[in-house]
């Protein structure tokens, strides 16, 4: 089997990356060691920033978020018994939204299924090969069979304790500047770029 990008991890980071790549015509397969039900059962944070809302819209999965999410324009902080309102909207021109990670994950899973994109759940023994070379590949077991995927890139979206970070010779941190935030991605050296469509 062959694809342009193999994404390790079907949490919000992996699913969002897969959806954004799919919408740009870049073939990808997501491998997840857990079942889809397990992934949907992980309850996590529920406040997202404007940049995340914008990315979900760009990925084509923001409709339910806009219908069901609750916009917050600021917070109140109590100091010495006095309340002080901090307006995000006035200070930055942006808002935050209360919309659970489980709901984001469901929207991304649904968007991926609608696009016919491939996600392999219950992938066991996932192993990354030749990650710093010209012919990266991933092997895994699913459904009682062994599989191999040749690819151009491997993206580790399986978090700090995932196999991607361990597979990299030296893990690099993602710089934090402006609106760029750490998304649980372990980055390995990449030698080639995607052709523009």
PDB file of N, CA and C in Angstrom, residues 91-190:
ATOM      1  N   UNK A  91      -9.850  43.330  23.923  1.00  0.00           N
ATOM      2  CA  UNK A  91      -8.388  43.342  23.957  1.00  0.00           C
ATOM      3  C   UNK A  91      -7.741  42.777  22.696  1.00  0.00           C
ATOM      4  N   UNK A  92      -8.358  41.754  22.110  1.00  0.00           N
ATOM      5  CA  UNK A  92      -7.716  41.060  20.977  1.00  0.00           C
ATOM      6  C   UNK A  92      -8.576  41.017  19.721  1.00  0.00           C
ATOM      7  N   UNK A  93      -9.856  41.338  19.876  1.00  0.00           N
ATOM      8  CA  UNK A  93     -10.766  41.222  18.741  1.00  0.00           C
ATOM      9  C   UNK A  93     -11.224  39.794  18.508  1.00  0.00           C
ATOM     10  N   UNK A  94     -10.878  38.883  19.425  1.00  0.00           N
ATOM     11  CA  UNK A  94     -11.204  37.468  19.259  1.00  0.00           C
ATOM     12  C   UNK A  94     -11.983  36.960  20.469  1.00  0.00           C
ATOM     13  N   UNK A  95     -12.571  35.786  20.291  1.00  0.00           N
ATOM     14  CA  UNK A  95     -13.333  35.147  21.359  1.00  0.00           C
ATOM     15  C   UNK A  95     -12.811  33.725  21.558  1.00  0.00           C
ATOM     16  N   UNK A  96     -13.339  33.056  22.566  1.00  0.00           N
ATOM     17  CA  UNK A  96     -13.114  31.626  22.750  1.00  0.00           C
ATOM     18  C   UNK A  96     -14.483  30.955  22.705  1.00  0.00           C
ATOM     19  N   UNK A  97     -14.480  29.632  22.561  1.00  0.00           N
ATOM     20  CA  UNK A  97     -15.736  28.899  22.489  1.00  0.00           C
ATOM     21  C   UNK A  97     -15.672  27.692  23.406  1.00  0.00           C
ATOM     22  N   UNK A  98     -16.771  27.441  24.096  1.00  0.00           N
ATOM     23  CA  UNK A  98     -16.906  26.214  24.869  1.00  0.00           C
ATOM     24  C   UNK A  98     -17.505  25.176  23.925  1.00  0.00           C
ATOM     25  N   UNK A  99     -16.699  24.192  23.568  1.00  0.00           N
ATOM     26  CA  UNK A  99     -17.107  23.113  22.656  1.00  0.00           C
ATOM     27  C   UNK A  99     -16.158  21.959  22.926  1.00  0.00           C
ATOM     28  N   UNK A 100     -16.655  20.880  23.455  1.00  0.00           N
ATOM     29  CA  UNK A 100     -15.836  19.792  23.952  1.00  0.00           C
ATOM     30  C   UNK A 100     -14.969  19.110  22.915  1.00  0.00           C
ATOM     31  N   UNK A 101     -13.810  18.648  23.364  1.00  0.00           N
ATOM     32  CA  UNK A 101     -12.893  17.925  22.485  1.00  0.00           C
ATOM     33  C   UNK A 101     -13.553  16.673  21.912  1.00  0.00           C
ATOM     34  N   UNK A 102     -14.409  16.039  22.698  1.00  0.00           N
ATOM     35  CA  UNK A 102     -15.115  14.858  22.197  1.00  0.00           C
ATOM     36  C   UNK A 102     -15.976  15.234  20.996  1.00  0.00           C
ATOM     37  N   UNK A 103     -16.614  16.390  21.056  1.00  0.00           N
ATOM     38  CA  UNK A 103     -17.447  16.849  19.941  1.00  0.00           C
ATOM     39  C   UNK A 103     -16.586  17.185  18.723  1.00  0.00           C
ATOM     40  N   UNK A 104     -15.439  17.811  18.955  1.00  0.00           N
ATOM     41  CA  UNK A 104     -14.508  18.110  17.857  1.00  0.00           C
ATOM     42  C   UNK A 104     -14.059  16.803  17.204  1.00  0.00           C
ATOM     43  N   UNK A 105     -13.706  15.828  18.030  1.00  0.00           N
ATOM     44  CA  UNK A 105     -13.261  14.533  17.510  1.00  0.00           C
ATOM     45  C   UNK A 105     -14.363  13.889  16.680  1.00  0.00           C
ATOM     46  N   UNK A 106     -15.599  13.924  17.170  1.00  0.00           N
ATOM     47  CA  UNK A 106     -16.720  13.351  16.420  1.00  0.00           C
ATOM     48  C   UNK A 106     -16.895  14.064  15.077  1.00  0.00           C
ATOM     49  N   UNK A 107     -16.833  15.392  15.092  1.00  0.00           N
ATOM     50  CA  UNK A 107     -16.983  16.147  13.842  1.00  0.00           C
ATOM     51  C   UNK A 107     -15.886  15.778  12.843  1.00  0.00           C
ATOM     52  N   UNK A 108     -14.657  15.652  13.338  1.00  0.00           N
ATOM     53  CA  UNK A 108     -13.543  15.297  12.458  1.00  0.00           C
ATOM     54  C   UNK A 108     -13.678  13.866  11.934  1.00  0.00           C
ATOM     55  N   UNK A 109     -14.106  12.941  12.788  1.00  0.00           N
ATOM     56  CA  UNK A 109     -14.329  11.558  12.336  1.00  0.00           C
ATOM     57  C   UNK A 109     -15.417  11.519  11.255  1.00  0.00           C
ATOM     58  N   UNK A 110     -16.508  12.247  11.486  1.00  0.00           N
ATOM     59  CA  UNK A 110     -17.602  12.290  10.515  1.00  0.00           C
ATOM     60  C   UNK A 110     -17.144  12.914   9.194  1.00  0.00           C
ATOM     61  N   UNK A 111     -16.367  13.998   9.277  1.00  0.00           N
ATOM     62  CA  UNK A 111     -15.860  14.641   8.067  1.00  0.00           C
ATOM     63  C   UNK A 111     -14.957  13.713   7.277  1.00  0.00           C
ATOM     64  N   UNK A 112     -14.128  12.980   7.997  1.00  0.00           N
ATOM     65  CA  UNK A 112     -13.220  12.024   7.349  1.00  0.00           C
ATOM     66  C   UNK A 112     -13.999  10.895   6.684  1.00  0.00           C
ATOM     67  N   UNK A 113     -15.009  10.386   7.382  1.00  0.00           N
ATOM     68  CA  UNK A 113     -15.835   9.315   6.806  1.00  0.00           C
ATOM     69  C   UNK A 113     -16.580   9.811   5.565  1.00  0.00           C
ATOM     70  N   UNK A 114     -17.101  11.041   5.630  1.00  0.00           N
ATOM     71  CA  UNK A 114     -17.811  11.617   4.476  1.00  0.00           C
ATOM     72  C   UNK A 114     -16.906  11.764   3.263  1.00  0.00           C
ATOM     73  N   UNK A 115     -15.637  12.032   3.500  1.00  0.00           N
ATOM     74  CA  UNK A 115     -14.673  12.202   2.408  1.00  0.00           C
ATOM     75  C   UNK A 115     -14.148  10.865   1.894  1.00  0.00           C
ATOM     76  N   UNK A 116     -14.502   9.769   2.587  1.00  0.00           N
ATOM     77  CA  UNK A 116     -14.001   8.453   2.181  1.00  0.00           C
ATOM     78  C   UNK A 116     -12.536   8.251   2.515  1.00  0.00           C
ATOM     79  N   UNK A 117     -12.025   9.039   3.465  1.00  0.00           N
ATOM     80  CA  UNK A 117     -10.615   8.944   3.855  1.00  0.00           C
ATOM     81  C   UNK A 117     -10.415   7.761   4.796  1.00  0.00           C
ATOM     82  N   UNK A 118      -9.254   7.157   4.729  1.00  0.00           N
ATOM     83  CA  UNK A 118      -8.978   5.928   5.471  1.00  0.00           C
ATOM     84  C   UNK A 118      -8.383   6.193   6.851  1.00  0.00           C
ATOM     85  N   UNK A 119      -9.050   5.625   7.863  1.00  0.00           N
ATOM     86  CA  UNK A 119      -8.531   5.611   9.221  1.00  0.00           C
ATOM     87  C   UNK A 119      -8.568   4.163   9.682  1.00  0.00           C
ATOM     88  N   UNK A 120      -7.448   3.664  10.152  1.00  0.00           N
ATOM     89  CA  UNK A 120      -7.371   2.288  10.641  1.00  0.00           C
ATOM     90  C   UNK A 120      -7.340   2.339  12.164  1.00  0.00           C
ATOM     91  N   UNK A 121      -8.417   1.878  12.788  1.00  0.00           N
ATOM     92  CA  UNK A 121      -8.479   1.789  14.242  1.00  0.00           C
ATOM     93  C   UNK A 121      -8.009   0.403  14.677  1.00  0.00           C
ATOM     94  N   UNK A 122      -7.585   0.290  15.917  1.00  0.00           N
ATOM     95  CA  UNK A 122      -7.062  -0.959  16.491  1.00  0.00           C
ATOM     96  C   UNK A 122      -5.824  -1.438  15.739  1.00  0.00           C
ATOM     97  N   UNK A 123      -5.024  -0.495  15.257  1.00  0.00           N
ATOM     98  CA  UNK A 123      -3.755  -0.840  14.597  1.00  0.00           C
ATOM     99  C   UNK A 123      -2.737  -1.173  15.684  1.00  0.00           C
ATOM    100  N   UNK A 124      -2.232  -2.377  15.678  1.00  0.00           N
ATOM    101  CA  UNK A 124      -1.312  -2.834  16.714  1.00  0.00           C
ATOM    102  C   UNK A 124       0.100  -2.958  16.156  1.00  0.00           C
ATOM    103  N   UNK A 125       1.077  -2.855  17.030  1.00  0.00           N
ATOM    104  CA  UNK A 125       2.474  -3.040  16.627  1.00  0.00           C
ATOM    105  C   UNK A 125       2.947  -2.049  15.585  1.00  0.00           C
ATOM    106  N   UNK A 126       2.433  -0.829  15.623  1.00  0.00           N
ATOM    107  CA  UNK A 126       2.827   0.185  14.637  1.00  0.00           C
ATOM    108  C   UNK A 126       4.315   0.472  14.797  1.00  0.00           C
ATOM    109  N   UNK A 127       5.045   0.378  13.691  1.00  0.00           N
ATOM    110  CA  UNK A 127       6.486   0.604  13.695  1.00  0.00           C
ATOM    111  C   UNK A 127       6.846   1.523  12.533  1.00  0.00           C
ATOM    112  N   UNK A 128       7.657   2.538  12.822  1.00  0.00           N
ATOM    113  CA  UNK A 128       8.100   3.483  11.799  1.00  0.00           C
ATOM    114  C   UNK A 128       9.468   3.052  11.293  1.00  0.00           C
ATOM    115  N   UNK A 129       9.649   3.070   9.976  1.00  0.00           N
ATOM    116  CA  UNK A 129      10.899   2.644   9.357  1.00  0.00           C
ATOM    117  C   UNK A 129      11.450   3.748   8.463  1.00  0.00           C
ATOM    118  N   UNK A 130      12.766   3.898   8.429  1.00  0.00           N
ATOM    119  CA  UNK A 130      13.469   4.840   7.545  1.00  0.00           C
ATOM    120  C   UNK A 130      12.896   6.256   7.647  1.00  0.00           C
ATOM    121  N   UNK A 131      12.671   6.695   8.892  1.00  0.00           N
ATOM    122  CA  UNK A 131      11.999   7.989   9.080  1.00  0.00           C
ATOM    123  C   UNK A 131      12.839   9.186   8.675  1.00  0.00           C
ATOM    124  N   UNK A 132      14.146   9.032   8.624  1.00  0.00           N
ATOM    125  CA  UNK A 132      14.970  10.165   8.199  1.00  0.00           C
ATOM    126  C   UNK A 132      15.532   9.946   6.796  1.00  0.00           C
ATOM    127  N   UNK A 133      15.090   8.908   6.128  1.00  0.00           N
ATOM    128  CA  UNK A 133      15.563   8.608   4.783  1.00  0.00           C
ATOM    129  C   UNK A 133      14.589   9.053   3.716  1.00  0.00           C
ATOM    130  N   UNK A 134      14.846   8.586   2.512  1.00  0.00           N
ATOM    131  CA  UNK A 134      14.015   8.972   1.372  1.00  0.00           C
ATOM    132  C   UNK A 134      12.811   8.061   1.159  1.00  0.00           C
ATOM    133  N   UNK A 135      12.739   6.947   1.876  1.00  0.00           N
ATOM    134  CA  UNK A 135      11.645   5.998   1.676  1.00  0.00           C
ATOM    135  C   UNK A 135      11.021   5.565   3.001  1.00  0.00           C
ATOM    136  N   UNK A 136      10.409   6.506   3.708  1.00  0.00           N
ATOM    137  CA  UNK A 136       9.788   6.119   4.977  1.00  0.00           C
ATOM    138  C   UNK A 136       8.633   5.142   4.741  1.00  0.00           C
ATOM    139  N   UNK A 137       8.388   4.319   5.742  1.00  0.00           N
ATOM    140  CA  UNK A 137       7.275   3.375   5.675  1.00  0.00           C
ATOM    141  C   UNK A 137       6.846   3.035   7.091  1.00  0.00           C
ATOM    142  N   UNK A 138       5.649   2.498   7.181  1.00  0.00           N
ATOM    143  CA  UNK A 138       5.076   2.126   8.472  1.00  0.00           C
ATOM    144  C   UNK A 138       4.522   0.714   8.350  1.00  0.00           C
ATOM    145  N   UNK A 139       4.801  -0.109   9.347  1.00  0.00           N
ATOM    146  CA  UNK A 139       4.203  -1.434   9.408  1.00  0.00           C
ATOM    147  C   UNK A 139       3.299  -1.507  10.625  1.00  0.00           C
ATOM    148  N   UNK A 140       2.269  -2.354  10.526  1.00  0.00           N
ATOM    149  CA  UNK A 140       1.327  -2.536  11.634  1.00  0.00           C
ATOM    150  C   UNK A 140       0.527  -3.820  11.406  1.00  0.00           C
ATOM    151  N   UNK A 141      -0.205  -4.222  12.440  1.00  0.00           N
ATOM    152  CA  UNK A 141      -1.106  -5.367  12.362  1.00  0.00           C
ATOM    153  C   UNK A 141      -2.535  -4.896  12.619  1.00  0.00           C
ATOM    154  N   UNK A 142      -3.452  -5.405  11.832  1.00  0.00           N
ATOM    155  CA  UNK A 142      -4.884  -5.115  12.023  1.00  0.00           C
ATOM    156  C   UNK A 142      -5.685  -6.243  11.386  1.00  0.00           C
ATOM    157  N   UNK A 143      -6.763  -6.623  12.045  1.00  0.00           N
ATOM    158  CA  UNK A 143      -7.622  -7.670  11.495  1.00  0.00           C
ATOM    159  C   UNK A 143      -6.913  -8.993  11.316  1.00  0.00           C
ATOM    160  N   UNK A 144      -5.898  -9.251  12.136  1.00  0.00           N
ATOM    161  CA  UNK A 144      -5.172 -10.516  12.046  1.00  0.00           C
ATOM    162  C   UNK A 144      -4.118 -10.567  10.951  1.00  0.00           C
ATOM    163  N   UNK A 145      -3.917  -9.476  10.225  1.00  0.00           N
ATOM    164  CA  UNK A 145      -2.946  -9.437   9.131  1.00  0.00           C
ATOM    165  C   UNK A 145      -1.894  -8.365   9.364  1.00  0.00           C
ATOM    166  N   UNK A 146      -0.727  -8.573   8.771  1.00  0.00           N
ATOM    167  CA  UNK A 146       0.345  -7.572   8.795  1.00  0.00           C
ATOM    168  C   UNK A 146       0.220  -6.693   7.569  1.00  0.00           C
ATOM    169  N   UNK A 147       0.507  -5.397   7.746  1.00  0.00           N
ATOM    170  CA  UNK A 147       0.383  -4.425   6.658  1.00  0.00           C
ATOM    171  C   UNK A 147       1.616  -3.534   6.623  1.00  0.00           C
ATOM    172  N   UNK A 148       1.910  -3.013   5.432  1.00  0.00           N
ATOM    173  CA  UNK A 148       2.996  -2.049   5.274  1.00  0.00           C
ATOM    174  C   UNK A 148       2.495  -0.924   4.382  1.00  0.00           C
ATOM    175  N   UNK A 149       2.789   0.314   4.789  1.00  0.00           N
ATOM    176  CA  UNK A 149       2.425   1.483   3.989  1.00  0.00           C
ATOM    177  C   UNK A 149       3.692   2.253   3.662  1.00  0.00           C
ATOM    178  N   UNK A 150       3.990   2.391   2.390  1.00  0.00           N
ATOM    179  CA  UNK A 150       5.083   3.247   1.935  1.00  0.00           C
ATOM    180  C   UNK A 150       4.516   4.659   1.809  1.00  0.00           C
ATOM    181  N   UNK A 151       5.335   5.659   2.128  1.00  0.00           N
ATOM    182  CA  UNK A 151       4.818   7.028   2.123  1.00  0.00           C
ATOM    183  C   UNK A 151       5.954   8.022   1.885  1.00  0.00           C
ATOM    184  N   UNK A 152       5.577   9.277   1.708  1.00  0.00           N
ATOM    185  CA  UNK A 152       6.554  10.353   1.587  1.00  0.00           C
ATOM    186  C   UNK A 152       6.876  10.949   2.949  1.00  0.00           C
ATOM    187  N   UNK A 153       5.864  10.988   3.827  1.00  0.00           N
ATOM    188  CA  UNK A 153       6.021  11.600   5.141  1.00  0.00           C
ATOM    189  C   UNK A 153       5.284  10.789   6.194  1.00  0.00           C
ATOM    190  N   UNK A 154       5.804  10.828   7.405  1.00  0.00           N
ATOM    191  CA  UNK A 154       5.120  10.270   8.565  1.00  0.00           C
ATOM    192  C   UNK A 154       4.929  11.425   9.542  1.00  0.00           C
ATOM    193  N   UNK A 155       3.701  11.598   9.997  1.00  0.00           N
ATOM    194  CA  UNK A 155       3.420  12.641  10.979  1.00  0.00           C
ATOM    195  C   UNK A 155       3.001  11.988  12.283  1.00  0.00           C
ATOM    196  N   UNK A 156       3.763  12.244  13.328  1.00  0.00           N
ATOM    197  CA  UNK A 156       3.460  11.680  14.639  1.00  0.00           C
ATOM    198  C   UNK A 156       2.522  12.575  15.419  1.00  0.00           C
ATOM    199  N   UNK A 157       1.270  12.185  15.500  1.00  0.00           N
ATOM    200  CA  UNK A 157       0.245  12.944  16.232  1.00  0.00           C
ATOM    201  C   UNK A 157      -0.288  12.099  17.378  1.00  0.00           C
ATOM    202  N   UNK A 158       0.587  11.305  17.950  1.00  0.00           N
ATOM    203  CA  UNK A 158       0.179  10.369  18.993  1.00  0.00           C
ATOM    204  C   UNK A 158       0.644  10.784  20.376  1.00  0.00           C
ATOM    205  N   UNK A 159       1.001  12.029  20.531  1.00  0.00           N
ATOM    206  CA  UNK A 159       1.286  12.570  21.845  1.00  0.00           C
ATOM    207  C   UNK A 159       2.656  12.241  22.393  1.00  0.00           C
ATOM    208  N   UNK A 160       2.907  12.748  23.564  1.00  0.00           N
ATOM    209  CA  UNK A 160       4.218  12.648  24.206  1.00  0.00           C
ATOM    210  C   UNK A 160       4.646  11.205  24.441  1.00  0.00           C
ATOM    211  N   UNK A 161       3.708  10.342  24.808  1.00  0.00           N
ATOM    212  CA  UNK A 161       4.047   8.960  25.141  1.00  0.00           C
ATOM    213  C   UNK A 161       3.881   8.013  23.957  1.00  0.00           C
ATOM    214  N   UNK A 162       3.575   8.531  22.781  1.00  0.00           N
ATOM    215  CA  UNK A 162       3.348   7.692  21.613  1.00  0.00           C
ATOM    216  C   UNK A 162       4.629   7.166  20.992  1.00  0.00           C
ATOM    217  N   UNK A 163       4.464   6.287  20.027  1.00  0.00           N
ATOM    218  CA  UNK A 163       5.616   5.656  19.377  1.00  0.00           C
ATOM    219  C   UNK A 163       6.371   6.611  18.462  1.00  0.00           C
ATOM    220  N   UNK A 164       5.723   7.632  17.960  1.00  0.00           N
ATOM    221  CA  UNK A 164       6.387   8.549  17.025  1.00  0.00           C
ATOM    222  C   UNK A 164       7.551   9.272  17.680  1.00  0.00           C
ATOM    223  N   UNK A 165       7.325   9.774  18.865  1.00  0.00           N
ATOM    224  CA  UNK A 165       8.382  10.508  19.575  1.00  0.00           C
ATOM    225  C   UNK A 165       9.573   9.593  19.854  1.00  0.00           C
ATOM    226  N   UNK A 166       9.269   8.379  20.289  1.00  0.00           N
ATOM    227  CA  UNK A 166      10.351   7.433  20.587  1.00  0.00           C
ATOM    228  C   UNK A 166      11.111   7.040  19.324  1.00  0.00           C
ATOM    229  N   UNK A 167      10.418   7.038  18.190  1.00  0.00           N
ATOM    230  CA  UNK A 167      11.057   6.606  16.947  1.00  0.00           C
ATOM    231  C   UNK A 167      12.000   7.666  16.376  1.00  0.00           C
ATOM    232  N   UNK A 168      11.786   8.891  16.693  1.00  0.00           N
ATOM    233  CA  UNK A 168      12.667   9.956  16.212  1.00  0.00           C
ATOM    234  C   UNK A 168      14.005   9.880  16.946  1.00  0.00           C
ATOM    235  N   UNK A 169      15.071  10.042  16.238  1.00  0.00           N
ATOM    236  CA  UNK A 169      16.395   9.999  16.878  1.00  0.00           C
ATOM    237  C   UNK A 169      16.510  11.034  17.978  1.00  0.00           C
ATOM    238  N   UNK A 170      16.015  12.196  17.712  1.00  0.00           N
ATOM    239  CA  UNK A 170      15.967  13.230  18.736  1.00  0.00           C
ATOM    240  C   UNK A 170      14.694  14.021  18.491  1.00  0.00           C
ATOM    241  N   UNK A 171      13.845  14.051  19.504  1.00  0.00           N
ATOM    242  CA  UNK A 171      12.579  14.780  19.383  1.00  0.00           C
ATOM    243  C   UNK A 171      12.870  16.267  19.438  1.00  0.00           C
ATOM    244  N   UNK A 172      12.175  17.014  18.602  1.00  0.00           N
ATOM    245  CA  UNK A 172      12.304  18.467  18.609  1.00  0.00           C
ATOM    246  C   UNK A 172      11.014  19.058  19.100  1.00  0.00           C
ATOM    247  N   UNK A 173      11.109  20.166  19.800  1.00  0.00           N
ATOM    248  CA  UNK A 173       9.883  20.842  20.235  1.00  0.00           C
ATOM    249  C   UNK A 173       9.426  21.778  19.127  1.00  0.00           C
ATOM    250  N   UNK A 174       8.143  22.017  19.086  1.00  0.00           N
ATOM    251  CA  UNK A 174       7.571  22.944  18.125  1.00  0.00           C
ATOM    252  C   UNK A 174       7.678  24.337  18.728  1.00  0.00           C
ATOM    253  N   UNK A 175       8.238  25.310  18.008  1.00  0.00           N
ATOM    254  CA  UNK A 175       8.372  26.653  18.583  1.00  0.00           C
ATOM    255  C   UNK A 175       7.013  27.248  18.900  1.00  0.00           C
ATOM    256  N   UNK A 176       6.935  27.987  19.968  1.00  0.00           N
ATOM    257  CA  UNK A 176       5.705  28.666  20.354  1.00  0.00           C
ATOM    258  C   UNK A 176       5.896  30.152  20.111  1.00  0.00           C
ATOM    259  N   UNK A 177       5.249  30.656  19.077  1.00  0.00           N
ATOM    260  CA  UNK A 177       5.306  32.090  18.826  1.00  0.00           C
ATOM    261  C   UNK A 177       4.004  32.503  18.174  1.00  0.00           C
ATOM    262  N   UNK A 178       3.475  33.623  18.594  1.00  0.00           N
ATOM    263  CA  UNK A 178       2.209  34.089  18.039  1.00  0.00           C
ATOM    264  C   UNK A 178       1.119  33.072  18.284  1.00  0.00           C
ATOM    265  N   UNK A 179       0.451  32.668  17.199  1.00  0.00           N
ATOM    266  CA  UNK A 179      -0.678  31.758  17.348  1.00  0.00           C
ATOM    267  C   UNK A 179      -0.279  30.298  17.144  1.00  0.00           C
ATOM    268  N   UNK A 180       1.028  30.023  16.997  1.00  0.00           N
ATOM    269  CA  UNK A 180       1.462  28.640  16.828  1.00  0.00           C
ATOM    270  C   UNK A 180       1.591  28.007  18.204  1.00  0.00           C
ATOM    271  N   UNK A 181       0.932  26.888  18.412  1.00  0.00           N
ATOM    272  CA  UNK A 181       0.951  26.213  19.696  1.00  0.00           C
ATOM    273  C   UNK A 181       1.394  24.764  19.517  1.00  0.00           C
ATOM    274  N   UNK A 182       1.935  24.191  20.573  1.00  0.00           N
ATOM    275  CA  UNK A 182       2.275  22.769  20.595  1.00  0.00           C
ATOM    276  C   UNK A 182       0.987  21.980  20.451  1.00  0.00           C
ATOM    277  N   UNK A 183       0.954  21.061  19.511  1.00  0.00           N
ATOM    278  CA  UNK A 183      -0.257  20.283  19.256  1.00  0.00           C
ATOM    279  C   UNK A 183      -0.031  18.805  19.504  1.00  0.00           C
ATOM    280  N   UNK A 184       0.997  18.463  20.249  1.00  0.00           N
ATOM    281  CA  UNK A 184       1.240  17.052  20.523  1.00  0.00           C
ATOM    282  C   UNK A 184       1.891  16.344  19.348  1.00  0.00           C
ATOM    283  N   UNK A 185       2.580  17.097  18.503  1.00  0.00           N
ATOM    284  CA  UNK A 185       3.198  16.491  17.333  1.00  0.00           C
ATOM    285  C   UNK A 185       4.689  16.297  17.566  1.00  0.00           C
ATOM    286  N   UNK A 186       5.180  15.108  17.300  1.00  0.00           N
ATOM    287  CA  UNK A 186       6.618  14.876  17.346  1.00  0.00           C
ATOM    288  C   UNK A 186       7.119  15.034  15.921  1.00  0.00           C
ATOM    289  N   UNK A 187       8.062  15.935  15.704  1.00  0.00           N
ATOM    290  CA  UNK A 187       8.526  16.220  14.354  1.00  0.00           C
ATOM    291  C   UNK A 187       9.832  15.499  14.060  1.00  0.00           C
ATOM    292  N   UNK A 188       9.877  14.843  12.946  1.00  0.00           N
ATOM    293  CA  UNK A 188      11.100  14.208  12.469  1.00  0.00           C
ATOM    294  C   UNK A 188      11.578  14.987  11.238  1.00  0.00           C
ATOM    295  N   UNK A 189      12.843  14.854  10.917  1.00  0.00           N
ATOM    296  CA  UNK A 189      13.423  15.577   9.796  1.00  0.00           C
ATOM    297  C   UNK A 189      12.726  15.178   8.494  1.00  0.00           C
ATOM    298  N   UNK A 190      12.424  16.159   7.671  1.00  0.00           N
ATOM    299  CA  UNK A 190      11.764  15.932   6.388  1.00  0.00           C
ATOM    300  C   UNK A 190      12.691  16.424   5.286  1.00  0.00           C
TER     301      UNK A 190
END
